[in-house]
């Protein structure tokens, strides 16, 4: 049976190495040395460095995803409140992970690495949160609070736009421009789903 402590040591080792090294320059041997274990032990848990990075990202989103799954079942809470809580939890988690490297004594990750990490975050966030967000939207539709025929598509659109604009990595923009985009999304969502104006103002969050 895999040792959970060793598993986490490997992820911690990669996270620490990212403080002072580019992703490309880090080898499995480097990770093994940092984790104080043999290289063979690394391959017992992960088939590649890429798999370790994916697991690190997944671990960082573990709590927000648990929050999303829990909130999806709490029908006594407004669907709009639950959507806000899910998105805010993931926003905070992403900021904490990326800021850990950018504030490191060694100078942090490169712009290329930061963009690469953001892309992985966005892929994971959208894939993992879409089912929970879709369920919440479906509950709003069933309660007559939301009027829309494509809940899964709506969830994906919201996650894609927010992931891109809140992270502000691939489409660099000023805070004012990003806020304008988010407010435009809010207006479209409210008009397109029959939601009273102002209900989704929580989505107009400032970018990172």
Short mmCIF file of C-alpha atoms in Angstrom, two decimals:
data_model
loop_
_atom_site.label_atom_id
_atom_site.label_comp_id
_atom_site.label_asym_id
_atom_site.label_seq_id
_atom_site.Cartn_x
_atom_site.Cartn_y
_atom_site.Cartn_z
CA UNK A 1 0.00 0.00 0.00
CA UNK A 2 1.41 3.44 -0.94
CA UNK A 3 2.75 5.56 1.92
CA UNK A 4 0.75 8.80 2.08
CA UNK A 5 3.56 10.65 3.86
CA UNK A 6 6.08 9.77 1.16
CA UNK A 7 3.56 10.78 -1.51
CA UNK A 8 3.19 14.21 0.08
CA UNK A 9 6.97 14.52 0.55
CA UNK A 10 7.41 14.13 -3.20
CA UNK A 11 4.81 16.82 -3.91
CA UNK A 12 6.34 19.12 -1.28
CA UNK A 13 9.77 18.60 -2.81
CA UNK A 14 8.60 19.69 -6.26
CA UNK A 15 6.75 22.67 -4.80
CA UNK A 16 9.92 23.80 -3.00
CA UNK A 17 12.10 23.30 -6.08
CA UNK A 18 9.74 25.50 -8.11
CA UNK A 19 10.71 28.40 -5.85
CA UNK A 20 14.16 28.66 -7.40
CA UNK A 21 14.11 26.57 -10.60
CA UNK A 22 12.18 26.43 -13.84
CA UNK A 23 9.92 23.46 -14.43
CA UNK A 24 12.05 22.35 -17.39
CA UNK A 25 15.28 22.33 -15.37
CA UNK A 26 13.92 20.15 -12.56
CA UNK A 27 14.56 16.42 -12.98
CA UNK A 28 13.09 13.43 -11.19
CA UNK A 29 16.51 12.99 -9.58
CA UNK A 30 16.30 16.54 -8.21
CA UNK A 31 12.88 15.79 -6.75
CA UNK A 32 14.16 12.54 -5.20
CA UNK A 33 17.12 14.34 -3.63
CA UNK A 34 14.92 17.11 -2.25
CA UNK A 35 12.48 14.54 -0.86
CA UNK A 36 15.38 12.57 0.60
CA UNK A 37 14.45 9.29 -1.04
CA UNK A 38 15.69 7.12 -3.89
CA UNK A 39 14.75 7.84 -7.48
CA UNK A 40 13.17 4.40 -7.71
CA UNK A 41 10.79 5.35 -4.90
CA UNK A 42 9.60 8.32 -6.94
CA UNK A 43 8.62 6.05 -9.83
CA UNK A 44 6.73 3.79 -7.42
CA UNK A 45 4.31 6.68 -6.88
CA UNK A 46 4.50 8.57 -10.17
CA UNK A 47 5.33 7.54 -13.76
CA UNK A 48 6.86 10.94 -14.65
CA UNK A 49 7.66 14.47 -13.51
CA UNK A 50 4.55 15.65 -15.35
CA UNK A 51 2.44 13.33 -13.21
CA UNK A 52 3.98 14.79 -10.06
CA UNK A 53 3.13 18.31 -11.20
CA UNK A 54 -0.44 17.30 -12.01
CA UNK A 55 -0.79 15.70 -8.56
CA UNK A 56 0.58 18.85 -6.91
CA UNK A 57 -2.05 20.96 -8.64
CA UNK A 58 -4.80 18.48 -7.76
CA UNK A 59 -3.74 18.50 -4.11
CA UNK A 60 -3.89 22.27 -4.00
CA UNK A 61 -7.49 22.17 -5.21
CA UNK A 62 -8.52 19.34 -2.90
CA UNK A 63 -10.22 21.56 -0.31
CA UNK A 64 -12.01 23.85 -2.81
CA UNK A 65 -13.31 20.78 -4.65
CA UNK A 66 -14.59 19.26 -1.41
CA UNK A 67 -16.26 22.61 -0.72
CA UNK A 68 -17.87 22.56 -4.17
CA UNK A 69 -19.20 19.03 -3.74
CA UNK A 70 -20.55 19.85 -0.29
CA UNK A 71 -22.21 23.08 -1.40
CA UNK A 72 -23.87 21.39 -4.36
CA UNK A 73 -25.86 19.29 -1.90
CA UNK A 74 -26.92 22.18 0.37
CA UNK A 75 -30.16 23.11 -1.37
CA UNK A 76 -31.28 25.27 1.55
CA UNK A 77 -28.64 27.85 0.51
CA UNK A 78 -29.32 30.07 -2.50
CA UNK A 79 -27.66 28.71 -5.66
CA UNK A 80 -26.14 32.13 -6.26
CA UNK A 81 -24.53 32.16 -2.80
CA UNK A 82 -23.14 28.66 -3.35
CA UNK A 83 -21.72 29.64 -6.74
CA UNK A 84 -20.00 32.63 -5.15
CA UNK A 85 -18.48 30.53 -2.39
CA UNK A 86 -17.15 27.93 -4.83
CA UNK A 87 -15.55 30.48 -7.13
CA UNK A 88 -14.04 32.47 -4.25
CA UNK A 89 -12.53 29.32 -2.70
CA UNK A 90 -10.81 28.40 -5.95
CA UNK A 91 -9.64 31.94 -6.58
CA UNK A 92 -8.01 32.03 -3.15
CA UNK A 93 -6.43 28.61 -3.60
CA UNK A 94 -4.94 29.49 -6.97
CA UNK A 95 -3.56 32.79 -5.69
CA UNK A 96 -1.94 31.12 -2.69
CA UNK A 97 -0.23 28.45 -4.81
CA UNK A 98 1.16 30.82 -7.42
CA UNK A 99 2.15 33.53 -4.95
CA UNK A 100 4.16 30.96 -3.00
CA UNK A 101 6.65 30.81 -5.84
CA UNK A 102 6.54 34.44 -6.90
CA UNK A 103 7.51 35.62 -3.40
CA UNK A 104 10.27 33.05 -2.90
CA UNK A 105 13.74 34.37 -1.93
CA UNK A 106 15.26 32.96 -5.10
CA UNK A 107 13.17 35.12 -7.37
CA UNK A 108 10.23 32.87 -8.14
CA UNK A 109 9.16 31.14 -11.30
CA UNK A 110 9.66 32.49 -14.79
CA UNK A 111 6.85 34.06 -16.79
CA UNK A 112 6.77 30.96 -18.98
CA UNK A 113 6.45 28.66 -15.98
CA UNK A 114 3.78 30.87 -14.44
CA UNK A 115 1.74 30.71 -17.64
CA UNK A 116 2.20 26.94 -17.79
CA UNK A 117 1.02 26.53 -14.20
CA UNK A 118 -1.96 28.78 -14.83
CA UNK A 119 -2.94 26.67 -17.82
CA UNK A 120 -2.83 23.51 -15.75
CA UNK A 121 -4.84 25.20 -13.02
CA UNK A 122 -7.49 26.31 -15.47
CA UNK A 123 -7.78 22.87 -17.07
CA UNK A 124 -8.15 21.23 -13.68
CA UNK A 125 -10.52 23.85 -12.30
CA UNK A 126 -12.88 23.71 -15.28
CA UNK A 127 -12.92 19.91 -15.54
CA UNK A 128 -13.42 19.29 -11.83
CA UNK A 129 -15.79 22.14 -10.94
CA UNK A 130 -18.08 21.91 -13.95
CA UNK A 131 -20.18 18.99 -12.58
CA UNK A 132 -20.80 20.70 -9.22
CA UNK A 133 -21.56 24.07 -10.78
CA UNK A 134 -23.87 22.41 -13.32
CA UNK A 135 -25.74 20.68 -10.50
CA UNK A 136 -26.22 23.97 -8.66
CA UNK A 137 -27.50 25.66 -11.83
CA UNK A 138 -29.88 22.73 -12.41
CA UNK A 139 -31.20 23.18 -8.87
CA UNK A 140 -31.76 26.88 -9.59
CA UNK A 141 -33.64 25.96 -12.76
CA UNK A 142 -35.80 23.44 -10.89
CA UNK A 143 -36.63 26.09 -8.28
CA UNK A 144 -37.57 28.60 -10.96
CA UNK A 145 -34.72 30.95 -10.04
CA UNK A 146 -32.74 30.40 -13.24
CA UNK A 147 -34.17 30.04 -16.74
CA UNK A 148 -31.75 28.41 -19.17
CA UNK A 149 -31.81 25.33 -21.40
CA UNK A 150 -28.11 24.44 -21.31
CA UNK A 151 -26.89 24.31 -17.67
CA UNK A 152 -23.66 22.41 -18.39
CA UNK A 153 -22.70 24.86 -21.14
CA UNK A 154 -23.48 27.79 -18.84
CA UNK A 155 -21.27 26.35 -16.09
CA UNK A 156 -18.40 25.85 -18.53
CA UNK A 157 -18.71 29.36 -19.98
CA UNK A 158 -18.66 30.96 -16.53
CA UNK A 159 -15.65 28.92 -15.42
CA UNK A 160 -13.67 29.58 -18.60
CA UNK A 161 -14.22 33.36 -18.54
CA UNK A 162 -13.52 33.69 -14.82
CA UNK A 163 -10.47 31.43 -14.93
CA UNK A 164 -8.92 33.45 -17.74
CA UNK A 165 -9.79 36.93 -16.52
CA UNK A 166 -9.19 36.41 -12.79
CA UNK A 167 -5.79 34.81 -13.41
CA UNK A 168 -4.89 37.50 -15.95
CA UNK A 169 -1.96 35.52 -17.39
CA UNK A 170 -2.75 34.63 -21.00
CA UNK A 171 -4.69 37.78 -21.82
CA UNK A 172 -2.85 40.45 -19.89
CA UNK A 173 -5.15 43.35 -19.08
CA UNK A 174 -5.50 46.22 -16.65
CA UNK A 175 -7.69 45.81 -13.59
CA UNK A 176 -10.19 48.15 -15.22
CA UNK A 177 -10.36 46.10 -18.42
CA UNK A 178 -10.80 42.84 -16.52
CA UNK A 179 -13.51 44.34 -14.35
CA UNK A 180 -15.30 45.50 -17.49
CA UNK A 181 -15.20 42.00 -18.96
CA UNK A 182 -16.54 40.43 -15.78
CA UNK A 183 -19.32 43.01 -15.51
CA UNK A 184 -20.23 42.29 -19.13
CA UNK A 185 -20.40 38.57 -18.34
CA UNK A 186 -22.61 39.30 -15.33
CA UNK A 187 -25.00 41.38 -17.46
CA UNK A 188 -25.22 38.67 -20.13
CA UNK A 189 -25.84 35.96 -17.53
CA UNK A 190 -28.59 37.92 -15.82
CA UNK A 191 -30.37 38.83 -19.05
CA UNK A 192 -29.92 35.41 -20.64
CA UNK A 193 -31.14 33.42 -17.64
CA UNK A 194 -33.91 35.65 -16.31
CA UNK A 195 -32.06 36.40 -13.09
CA UNK A 196 -32.97 39.74 -11.42
CA UNK A 197 -30.36 42.48 -12.15
CA UNK A 198 -27.73 42.73 -9.44
CA UNK A 199 -28.09 39.11 -8.28
CA UNK A 200 -24.72 38.07 -9.70
CA UNK A 201 -22.71 41.14 -8.69
CA UNK A 202 -20.48 38.88 -6.60
CA UNK A 203 -18.87 37.72 -9.84
CA UNK A 204 -17.35 41.15 -10.41
CA UNK A 205 -14.26 40.32 -8.37
CA UNK A 206 -10.94 42.10 -8.89
CA UNK A 207 -8.30 40.12 -10.84
CA UNK A 208 -5.12 38.71 -9.26
#
